[in-house]
Coordinates of C-alpha atoms and ligand atoms in Angstrom, one line a residue:
Chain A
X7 CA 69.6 124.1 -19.5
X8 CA 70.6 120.9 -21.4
X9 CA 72.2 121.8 -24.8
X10 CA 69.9 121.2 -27.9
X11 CA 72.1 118.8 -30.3
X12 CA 72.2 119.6 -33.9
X13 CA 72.9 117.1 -36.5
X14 CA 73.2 117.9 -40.2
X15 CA 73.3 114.6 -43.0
X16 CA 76.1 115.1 -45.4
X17 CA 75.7 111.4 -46.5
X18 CA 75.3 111.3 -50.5
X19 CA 71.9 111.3 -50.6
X20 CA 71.0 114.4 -48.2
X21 CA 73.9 116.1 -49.9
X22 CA 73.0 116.1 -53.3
X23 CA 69.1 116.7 -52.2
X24 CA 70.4 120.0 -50.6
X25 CA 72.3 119.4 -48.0
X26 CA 74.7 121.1 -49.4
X27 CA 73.0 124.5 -48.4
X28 CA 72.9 124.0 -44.9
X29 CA 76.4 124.4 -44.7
X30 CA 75.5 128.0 -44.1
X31 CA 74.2 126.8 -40.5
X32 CA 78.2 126.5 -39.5
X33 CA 78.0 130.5 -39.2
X34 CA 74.5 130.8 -38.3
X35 CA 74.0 128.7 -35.4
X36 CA 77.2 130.0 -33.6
X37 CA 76.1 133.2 -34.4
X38 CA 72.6 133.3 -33.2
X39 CA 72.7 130.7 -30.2
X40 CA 76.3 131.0 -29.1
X41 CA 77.1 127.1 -27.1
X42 CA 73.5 126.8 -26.4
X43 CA 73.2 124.4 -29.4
X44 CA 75.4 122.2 -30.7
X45 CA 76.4 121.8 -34.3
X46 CA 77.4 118.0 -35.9
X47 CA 78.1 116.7 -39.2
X48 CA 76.9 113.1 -40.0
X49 CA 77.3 111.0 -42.1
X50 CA 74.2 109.0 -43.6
X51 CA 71.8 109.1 -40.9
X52 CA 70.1 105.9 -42.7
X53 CA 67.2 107.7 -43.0
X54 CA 67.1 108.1 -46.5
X55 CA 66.8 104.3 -47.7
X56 CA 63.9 103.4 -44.5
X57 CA 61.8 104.6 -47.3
X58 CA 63.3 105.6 -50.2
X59 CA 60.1 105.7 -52.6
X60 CA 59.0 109.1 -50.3
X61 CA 62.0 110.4 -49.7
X62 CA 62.1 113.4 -48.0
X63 CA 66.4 114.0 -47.6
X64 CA 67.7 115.8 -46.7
X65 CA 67.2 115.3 -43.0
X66 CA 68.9 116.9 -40.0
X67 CA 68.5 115.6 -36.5
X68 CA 67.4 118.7 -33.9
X69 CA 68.2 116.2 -31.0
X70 CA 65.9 113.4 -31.2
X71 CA 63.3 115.8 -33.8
X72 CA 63.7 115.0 -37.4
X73 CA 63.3 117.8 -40.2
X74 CA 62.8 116.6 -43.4
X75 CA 63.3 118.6 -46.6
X76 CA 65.6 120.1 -44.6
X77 CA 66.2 123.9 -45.1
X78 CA 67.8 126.4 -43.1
X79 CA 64.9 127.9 -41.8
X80 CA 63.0 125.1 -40.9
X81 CA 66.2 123.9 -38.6
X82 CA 66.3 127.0 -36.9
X83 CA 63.1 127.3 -36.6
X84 CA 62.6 123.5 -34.8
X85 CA 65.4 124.5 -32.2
X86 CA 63.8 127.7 -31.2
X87 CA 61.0 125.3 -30.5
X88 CA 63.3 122.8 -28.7
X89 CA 64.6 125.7 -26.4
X90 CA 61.1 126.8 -25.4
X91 CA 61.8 130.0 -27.6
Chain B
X27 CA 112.7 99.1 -56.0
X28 CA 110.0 101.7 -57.3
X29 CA 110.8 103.7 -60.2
X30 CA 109.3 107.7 -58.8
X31 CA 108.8 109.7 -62.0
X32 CA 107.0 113.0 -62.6
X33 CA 107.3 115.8 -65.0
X34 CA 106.5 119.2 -64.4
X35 CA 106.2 121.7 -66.6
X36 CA 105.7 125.7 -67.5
X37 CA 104.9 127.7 -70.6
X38 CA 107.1 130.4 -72.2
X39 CA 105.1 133.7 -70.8
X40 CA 102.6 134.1 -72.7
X41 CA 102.3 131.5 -75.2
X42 CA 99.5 129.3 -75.3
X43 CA 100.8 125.8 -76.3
X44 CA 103.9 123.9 -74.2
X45 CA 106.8 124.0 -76.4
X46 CA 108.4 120.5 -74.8
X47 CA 106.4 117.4 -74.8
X48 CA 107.1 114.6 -71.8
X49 CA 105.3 110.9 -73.0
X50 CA 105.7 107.9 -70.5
X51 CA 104.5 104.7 -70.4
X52 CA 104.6 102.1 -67.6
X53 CA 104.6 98.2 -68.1
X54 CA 103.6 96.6 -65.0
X55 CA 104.3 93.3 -65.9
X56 CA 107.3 93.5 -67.3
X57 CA 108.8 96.3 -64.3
X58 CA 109.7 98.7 -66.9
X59 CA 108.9 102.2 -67.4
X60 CA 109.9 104.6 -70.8
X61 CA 109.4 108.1 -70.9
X62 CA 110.5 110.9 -73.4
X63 CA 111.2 114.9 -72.4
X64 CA 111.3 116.7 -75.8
X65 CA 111.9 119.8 -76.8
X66 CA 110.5 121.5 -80.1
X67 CA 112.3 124.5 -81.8
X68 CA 110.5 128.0 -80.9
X69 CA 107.7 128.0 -78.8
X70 CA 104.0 128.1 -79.3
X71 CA 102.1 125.7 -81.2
X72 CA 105.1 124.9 -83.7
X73 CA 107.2 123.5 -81.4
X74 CA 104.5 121.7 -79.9
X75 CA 104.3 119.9 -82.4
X76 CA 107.6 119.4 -82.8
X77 CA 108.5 117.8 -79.4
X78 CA 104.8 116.0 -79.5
X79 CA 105.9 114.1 -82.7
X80 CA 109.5 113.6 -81.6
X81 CA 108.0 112.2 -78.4
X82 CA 105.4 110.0 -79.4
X83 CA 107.1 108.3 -81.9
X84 CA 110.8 108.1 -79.8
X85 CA 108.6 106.4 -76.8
X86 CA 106.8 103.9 -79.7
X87 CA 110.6 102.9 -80.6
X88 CA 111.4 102.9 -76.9
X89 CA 108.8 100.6 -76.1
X90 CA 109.8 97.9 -79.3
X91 CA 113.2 97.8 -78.7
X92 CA 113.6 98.9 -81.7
X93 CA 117.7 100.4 -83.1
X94 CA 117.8 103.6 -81.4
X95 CA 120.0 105.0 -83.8
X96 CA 117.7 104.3 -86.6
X97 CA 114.7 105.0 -84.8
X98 CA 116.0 108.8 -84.3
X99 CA 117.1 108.9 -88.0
X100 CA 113.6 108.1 -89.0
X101 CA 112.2 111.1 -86.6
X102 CA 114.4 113.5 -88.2
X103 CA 113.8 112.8 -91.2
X104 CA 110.1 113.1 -90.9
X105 CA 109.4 115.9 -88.7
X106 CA 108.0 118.9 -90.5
X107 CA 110.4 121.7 -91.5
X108 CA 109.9 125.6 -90.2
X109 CA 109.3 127.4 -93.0
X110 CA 111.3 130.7 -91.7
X111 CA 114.2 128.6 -90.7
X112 CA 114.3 126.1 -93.1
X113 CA 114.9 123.3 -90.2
X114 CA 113.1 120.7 -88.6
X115 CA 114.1 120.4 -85.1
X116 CA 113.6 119.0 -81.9
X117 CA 116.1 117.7 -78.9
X118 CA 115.0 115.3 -76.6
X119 CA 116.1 113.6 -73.3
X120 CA 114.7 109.3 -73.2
X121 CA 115.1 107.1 -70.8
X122 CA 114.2 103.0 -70.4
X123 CA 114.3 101.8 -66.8
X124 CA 113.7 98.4 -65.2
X125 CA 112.8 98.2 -61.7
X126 CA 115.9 96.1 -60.7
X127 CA 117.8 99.5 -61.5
X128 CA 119.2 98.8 -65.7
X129 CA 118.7 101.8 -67.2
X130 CA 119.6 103.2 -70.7
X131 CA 119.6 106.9 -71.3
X132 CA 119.8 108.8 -74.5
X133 CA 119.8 112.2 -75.2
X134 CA 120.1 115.0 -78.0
X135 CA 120.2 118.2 -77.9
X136 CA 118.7 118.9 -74.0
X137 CA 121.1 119.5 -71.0
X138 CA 122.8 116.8 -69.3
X139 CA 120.9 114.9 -67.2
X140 CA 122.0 114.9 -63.7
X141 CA 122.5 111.8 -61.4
X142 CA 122.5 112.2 -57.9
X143 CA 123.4 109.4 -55.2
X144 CA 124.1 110.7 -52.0
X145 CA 124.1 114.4 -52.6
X146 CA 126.9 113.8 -55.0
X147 CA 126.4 114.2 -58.7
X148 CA 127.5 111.3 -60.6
X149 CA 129.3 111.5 -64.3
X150 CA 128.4 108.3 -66.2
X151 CA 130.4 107.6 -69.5
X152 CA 128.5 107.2 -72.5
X153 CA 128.8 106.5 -76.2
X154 CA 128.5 109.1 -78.7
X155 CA 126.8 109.1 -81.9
X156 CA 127.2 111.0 -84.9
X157 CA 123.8 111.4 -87.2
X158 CA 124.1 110.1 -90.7
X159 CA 121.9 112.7 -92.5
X160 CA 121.9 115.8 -90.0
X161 CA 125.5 116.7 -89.9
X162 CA 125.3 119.0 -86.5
X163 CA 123.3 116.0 -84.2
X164 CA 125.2 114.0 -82.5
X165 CA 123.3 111.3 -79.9
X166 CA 124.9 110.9 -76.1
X167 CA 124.0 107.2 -74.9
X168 CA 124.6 105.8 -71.7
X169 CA 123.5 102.4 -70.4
X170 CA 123.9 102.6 -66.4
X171 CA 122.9 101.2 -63.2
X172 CA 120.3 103.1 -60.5
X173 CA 120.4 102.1 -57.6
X174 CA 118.1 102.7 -54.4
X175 CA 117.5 106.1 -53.7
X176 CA 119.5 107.4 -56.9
X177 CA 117.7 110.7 -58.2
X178 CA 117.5 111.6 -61.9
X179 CA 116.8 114.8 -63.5
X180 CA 116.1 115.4 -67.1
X181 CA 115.5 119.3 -68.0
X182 CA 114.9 121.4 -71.1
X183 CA 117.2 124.5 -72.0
X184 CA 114.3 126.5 -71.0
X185 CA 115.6 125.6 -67.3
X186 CA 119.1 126.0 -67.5
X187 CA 119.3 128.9 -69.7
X188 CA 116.8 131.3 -67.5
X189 CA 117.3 134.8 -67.1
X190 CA 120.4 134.4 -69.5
X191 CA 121.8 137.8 -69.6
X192 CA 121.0 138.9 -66.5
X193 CA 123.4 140.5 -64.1
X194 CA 123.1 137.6 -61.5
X195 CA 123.0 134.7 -64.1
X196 CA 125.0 136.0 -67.1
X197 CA 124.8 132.6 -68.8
X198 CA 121.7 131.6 -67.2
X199 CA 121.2 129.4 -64.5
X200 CA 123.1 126.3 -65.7
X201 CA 123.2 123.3 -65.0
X202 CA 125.8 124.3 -62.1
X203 CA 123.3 126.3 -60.8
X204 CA 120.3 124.0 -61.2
X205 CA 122.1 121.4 -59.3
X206 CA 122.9 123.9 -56.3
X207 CA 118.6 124.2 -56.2
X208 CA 118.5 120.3 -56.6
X209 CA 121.1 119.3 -53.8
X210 CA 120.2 122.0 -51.2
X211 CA 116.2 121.0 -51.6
X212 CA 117.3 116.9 -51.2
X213 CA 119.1 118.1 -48.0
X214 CA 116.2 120.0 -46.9
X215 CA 113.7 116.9 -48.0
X216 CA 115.8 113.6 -48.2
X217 CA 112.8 112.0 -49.2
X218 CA 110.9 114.0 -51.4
X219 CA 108.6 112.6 -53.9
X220 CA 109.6 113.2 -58.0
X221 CA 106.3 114.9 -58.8
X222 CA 106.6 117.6 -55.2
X223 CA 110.6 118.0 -56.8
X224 CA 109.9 118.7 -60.1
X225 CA 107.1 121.5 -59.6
X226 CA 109.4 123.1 -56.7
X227 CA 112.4 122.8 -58.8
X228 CA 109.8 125.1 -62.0
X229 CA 108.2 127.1 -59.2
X230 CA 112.3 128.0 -58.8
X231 CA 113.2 128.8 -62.1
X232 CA 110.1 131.0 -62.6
X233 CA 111.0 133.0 -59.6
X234 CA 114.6 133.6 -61.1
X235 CA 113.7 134.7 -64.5
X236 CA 113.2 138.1 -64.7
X237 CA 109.7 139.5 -63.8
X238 CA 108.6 135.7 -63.6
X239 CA 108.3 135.6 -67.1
X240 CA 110.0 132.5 -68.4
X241 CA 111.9 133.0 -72.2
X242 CA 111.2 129.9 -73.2
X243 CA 109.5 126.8 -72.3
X244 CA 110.6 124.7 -69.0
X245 CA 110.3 121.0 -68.5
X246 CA 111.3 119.2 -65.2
X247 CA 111.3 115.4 -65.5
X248 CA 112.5 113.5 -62.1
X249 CA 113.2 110.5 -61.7
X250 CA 113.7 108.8 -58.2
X251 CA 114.4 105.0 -56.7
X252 CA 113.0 103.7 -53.5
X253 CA 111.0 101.5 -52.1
X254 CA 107.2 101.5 -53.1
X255 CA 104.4 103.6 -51.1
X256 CA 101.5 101.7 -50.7
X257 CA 97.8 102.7 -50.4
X258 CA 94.9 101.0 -49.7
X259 CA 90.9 102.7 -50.9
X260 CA 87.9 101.1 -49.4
X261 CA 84.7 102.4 -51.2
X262 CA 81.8 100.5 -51.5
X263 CA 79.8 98.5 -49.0
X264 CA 80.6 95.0 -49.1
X265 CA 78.3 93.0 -51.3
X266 CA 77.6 90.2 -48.9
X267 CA 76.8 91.7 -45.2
X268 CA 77.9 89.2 -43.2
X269 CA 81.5 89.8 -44.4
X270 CA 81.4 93.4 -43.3
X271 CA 83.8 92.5 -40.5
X272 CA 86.2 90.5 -41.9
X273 CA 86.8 93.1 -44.6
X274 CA 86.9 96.2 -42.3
X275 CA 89.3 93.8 -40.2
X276 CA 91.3 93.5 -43.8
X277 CA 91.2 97.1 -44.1
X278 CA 92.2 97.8 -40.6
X279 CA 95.5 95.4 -40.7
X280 CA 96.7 97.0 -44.2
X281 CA 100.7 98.6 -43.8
X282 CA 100.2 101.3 -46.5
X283 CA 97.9 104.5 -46.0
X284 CA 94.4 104.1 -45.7
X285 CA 91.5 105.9 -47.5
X286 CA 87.5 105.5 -47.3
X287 CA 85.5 106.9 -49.8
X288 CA 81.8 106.7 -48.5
X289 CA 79.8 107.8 -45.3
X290 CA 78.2 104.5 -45.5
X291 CA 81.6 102.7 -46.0
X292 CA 82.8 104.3 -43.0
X293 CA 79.7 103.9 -40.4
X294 CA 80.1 99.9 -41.4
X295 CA 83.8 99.4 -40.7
X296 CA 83.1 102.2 -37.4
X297 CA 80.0 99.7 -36.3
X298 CA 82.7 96.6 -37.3
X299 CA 85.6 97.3 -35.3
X300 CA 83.9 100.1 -32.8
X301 CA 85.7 103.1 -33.7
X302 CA 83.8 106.6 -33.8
X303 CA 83.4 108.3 -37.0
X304 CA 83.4 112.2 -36.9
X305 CA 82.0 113.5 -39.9
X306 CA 83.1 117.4 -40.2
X307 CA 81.0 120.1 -41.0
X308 CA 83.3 122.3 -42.7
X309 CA 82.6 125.8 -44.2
X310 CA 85.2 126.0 -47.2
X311 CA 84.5 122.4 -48.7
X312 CA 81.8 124.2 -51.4
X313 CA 80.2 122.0 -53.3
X314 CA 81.2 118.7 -51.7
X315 CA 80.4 117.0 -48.3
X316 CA 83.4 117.3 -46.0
X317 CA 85.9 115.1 -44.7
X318 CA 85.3 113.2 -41.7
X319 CA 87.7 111.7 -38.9
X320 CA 88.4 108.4 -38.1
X321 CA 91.4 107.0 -35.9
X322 CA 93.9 104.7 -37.9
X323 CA 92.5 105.8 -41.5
X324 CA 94.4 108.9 -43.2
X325 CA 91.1 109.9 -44.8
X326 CA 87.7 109.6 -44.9
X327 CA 85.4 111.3 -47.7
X328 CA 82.1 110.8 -49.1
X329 CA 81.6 108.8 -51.9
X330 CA 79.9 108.4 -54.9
X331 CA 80.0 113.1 -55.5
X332 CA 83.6 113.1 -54.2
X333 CA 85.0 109.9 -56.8
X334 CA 83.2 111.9 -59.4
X335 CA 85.0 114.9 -58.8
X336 CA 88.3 113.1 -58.2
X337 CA 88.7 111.7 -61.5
X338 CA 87.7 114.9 -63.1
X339 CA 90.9 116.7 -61.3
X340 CA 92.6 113.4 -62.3
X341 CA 91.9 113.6 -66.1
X342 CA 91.8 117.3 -66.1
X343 CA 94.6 118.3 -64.0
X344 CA 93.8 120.9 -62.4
X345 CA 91.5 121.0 -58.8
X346 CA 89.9 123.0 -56.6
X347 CA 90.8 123.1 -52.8
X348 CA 88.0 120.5 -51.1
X349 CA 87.9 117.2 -50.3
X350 CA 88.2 115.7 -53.8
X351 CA 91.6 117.3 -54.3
X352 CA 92.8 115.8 -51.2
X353 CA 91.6 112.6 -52.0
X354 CA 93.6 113.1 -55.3
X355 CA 96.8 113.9 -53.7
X356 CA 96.5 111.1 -51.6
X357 CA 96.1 108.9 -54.6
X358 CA 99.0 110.7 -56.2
X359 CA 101.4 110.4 -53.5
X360 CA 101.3 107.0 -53.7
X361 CA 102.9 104.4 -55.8
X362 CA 100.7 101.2 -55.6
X363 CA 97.2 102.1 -55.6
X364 CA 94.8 99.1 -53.7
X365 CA 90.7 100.1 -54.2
X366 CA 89.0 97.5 -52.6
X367 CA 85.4 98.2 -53.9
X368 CA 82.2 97.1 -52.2
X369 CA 79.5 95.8 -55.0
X370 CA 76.6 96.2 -52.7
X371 CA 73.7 98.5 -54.5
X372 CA 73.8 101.3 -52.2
X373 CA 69.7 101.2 -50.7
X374 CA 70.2 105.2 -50.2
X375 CA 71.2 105.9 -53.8
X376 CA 68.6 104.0 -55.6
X377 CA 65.8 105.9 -55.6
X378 CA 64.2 106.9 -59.4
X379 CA 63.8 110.7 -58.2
X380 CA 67.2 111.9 -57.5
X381 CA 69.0 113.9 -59.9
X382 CA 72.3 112.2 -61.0
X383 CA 72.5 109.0 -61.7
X384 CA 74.6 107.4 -58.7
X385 CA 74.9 104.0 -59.0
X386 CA 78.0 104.3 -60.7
X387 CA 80.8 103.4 -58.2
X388 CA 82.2 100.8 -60.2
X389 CA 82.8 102.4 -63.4
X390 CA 84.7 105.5 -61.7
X391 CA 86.5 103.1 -60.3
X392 CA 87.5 101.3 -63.6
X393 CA 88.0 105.0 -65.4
X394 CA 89.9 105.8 -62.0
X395 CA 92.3 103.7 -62.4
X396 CA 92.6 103.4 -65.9
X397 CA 94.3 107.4 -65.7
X398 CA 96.1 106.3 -62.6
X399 CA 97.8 103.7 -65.0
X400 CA 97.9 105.6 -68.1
X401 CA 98.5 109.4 -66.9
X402 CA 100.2 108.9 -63.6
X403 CA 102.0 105.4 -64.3
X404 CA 100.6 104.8 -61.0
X405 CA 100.4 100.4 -60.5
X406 CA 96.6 100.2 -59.9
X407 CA 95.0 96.9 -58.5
X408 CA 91.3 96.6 -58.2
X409 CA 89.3 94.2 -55.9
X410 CA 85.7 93.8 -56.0
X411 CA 84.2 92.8 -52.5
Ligands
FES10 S1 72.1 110.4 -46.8 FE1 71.1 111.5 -45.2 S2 70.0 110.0 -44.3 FE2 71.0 108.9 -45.8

């Protein structure tokens, strides 16, 4: 099964707009999915400024699925979908 | 030739104020640097005050050319006088240095400084002078000539005089002594900077005086010749777009090392000249993005957060472990400091909601580099793009 691709913000914006929490993911993901998902930093993904008046940051990229307002549980809860969980 | 000079200091144990003062001052323009190690008597706030005084005013004279001989007079005579010992002293160690190596020392009071050239230590001649009003100073003045890779090292008693009494160091360390630390550490680390010298050479003494509790106040001030390090900091997209390649080109060709401070600093010069960024998602960098990677660039950090937190550390001191105290001791380890500052309004940080304010780049950058000047004597240009 392909690997589901994980892609956290840590540009300025999604940082300061919480990214900054889902650092924790580093030990979850590992944790709870072994190599069956992959775990990237970016930086900004240029989402942020597309529409800057409704910002939603911080964004992560659960391969080509975008979570805004990103929080930990919404991430893990978008690649359990991706993996057909 | 780059005139390297940091001081480094420790606090009797438990006292709450430094007891010697260091006051430097840098003149670009004229390749001329003054500082002043000084020593006040007793410890705590008293002698704080002491040295402070002694200091400030010796590096105003300094700086004016005015008579040194005079100039001291006029510090003796005005600093207060300790009630339980009815004196008013201080010692101090000064020197004035130009870049092409002239230097003129004076000293009274503090050890001898010591001049090393090629792991031997040198002994200058110098001129001694007798105070008119204080009948036990006397004033050591030397005028010599540095030369490239010369090392100087001013100390206060506090560093030769450790664990005095002791069964190893019956008279202390001494100067002998300190210079056994100094020469075997050079042979270790031929080319280690002033500032990474003078906190080993503290971090020394402290572990020799008895239970690691320093006596009395410790000052390291080093001084060392070579040729400049260069560093170039690209933060900032580049206010006209179309120049975005010519600039990350610029960048790219630069000799020194090579910071960028900004995600979107670093996606433009990776879509310029096609090299990946890696942006790291690292555990332990708390409340700061992490670094990122990027071949031929010694660092890569976020921006606008990581500045911020950088000149706090800068003007404060004291840092943290994350990506903004690395970005400080890159700074630090350099000599000439290059920002080359992109004036573009970042799209991503100007939006109303967020909670800082964040279009700020260019006046960090201005505070930035007024401490690097002023605090670190660091030769600071800035280039807005
Ligand atoms: S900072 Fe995350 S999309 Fe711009």
């Amino acid at each position: 099964m392909a690997k589901v691709e994980v892609k956290v913000c840590l540009g300025t914006t999604c940082f300061v707009m919480g990214g900054s929490n889902l650092q924790e993911l580093n030990e979850i993901i590992p944790q709870k999915y072994g190599d069956k998902v992959e775990l990237n930093a970016a930086n900004c993904l240029g989402l942020c400024s597309i529409n800057w008046e409704y910002s939603k940051a911080p964004y992560v990229k659960v391969n080509e699925a975008v979570v805004s307002e990103a929080t930990v549980e919404k991430v893990l809860e978008e690649i359990d979908k991706q993996l057909g969980n | 030739m780059f005139i390297d000079i940091a001081c480094s200091q420790k606090k009797k144990y438990n006292q709450n104020a430094y007891g010697d003062y260091f006051a430097s001052n840098r003149f670009p323009n004229m390749n001329r640097i003054v500082a002043v190690l000084s020593d006040g008597l007793g410890s705590g706030i008293k002698a704080n005050i002491l040295a402070c005084m002694t200091s400030t005013m010796l590096l105003k004279f300094m700086e004016n050319h005015s008579d040194i001989e005079k100039s001291c007079e006029i510090i003796m005579n005005s600093l207060p006088v300790c009630k339980v010992r009815g004196i008013s002293y201080s010692t101090f160690s000064a020197i004035d240095c130009f870049d092409d190596g002239n230097a003129k020392i004076v000293e009274e009071g503090n050890p001898d400084f010591i001049w090393i050239r090629g792991g031997e230590v040198l002994k200058p001649e110098y001129q001694s002078i007798q105070s008119k009003d204080f009948k036990n100073r006397k004033m050591k003045v030397y005028n010599i000539k540095l030369e490239k890779y010369d090392r100087v090292i001013f100390c206060s008693d506090g560093a030769t005089q450790v664990a005095m009494g002791s069964k190893r160091y019956p008279l202390g360390l001494e100067r002998s002594g300190l210079i056994k630390i100094i020469l075997e550490k050079l042979e270790q680390e031929p080319e280690i900077s002033s500032k990474n010298l003078s906190e080993y050479l503290v971090k020394q003494i402290e572990l020799i005086a008895p239970n690691r509790e320093l006596k009395d106040d410790t000052s390291i001030l080093s001084i060392y010749c070579r040729d400049p390090r260069e560093s170039l900091i690209f933060t900032g997209p580049p206010f006209h777009g179309e120049k975005d390649n010519y600039y990350a080109k610029t960048f790219m060709e630069f000799k020194g090392k090579k910071a960028i401070s900004g995600g979107t600093t670093a996606n433009i010069i990776s879509r310029e000249l096609n090299i990946p960024v890696i942006a790291k998602l690292s555990m332990n960098s708390g409340k700061l993005p992490g670094l990122s990677e990027m071949e031929g660039v010694d660092l890569v950090t976020e921006g606008i957060l990581t500045l911020t937190k950088t000149l706090e550390y800068l003007e404060n001191g004291n840092a943290e472990e994350n990506a903004a105290k690395t970005l400080m001791d890159f700074l630090l380890d350099s000599d000439v400091i290059n920002f080359l500052v992109g004036a573009q309004m970042n799209k991503a940080h100007y939006d109303p909601n967020l909670p800082i304010e964040i279009e700020i780049r260019k006046n960090i950058i201005k505070q930035m580099a007024k401490v690097l000047e002023e605090k670190y004597l660091k030769k600071v240009n800035v280039q807005f793009v």
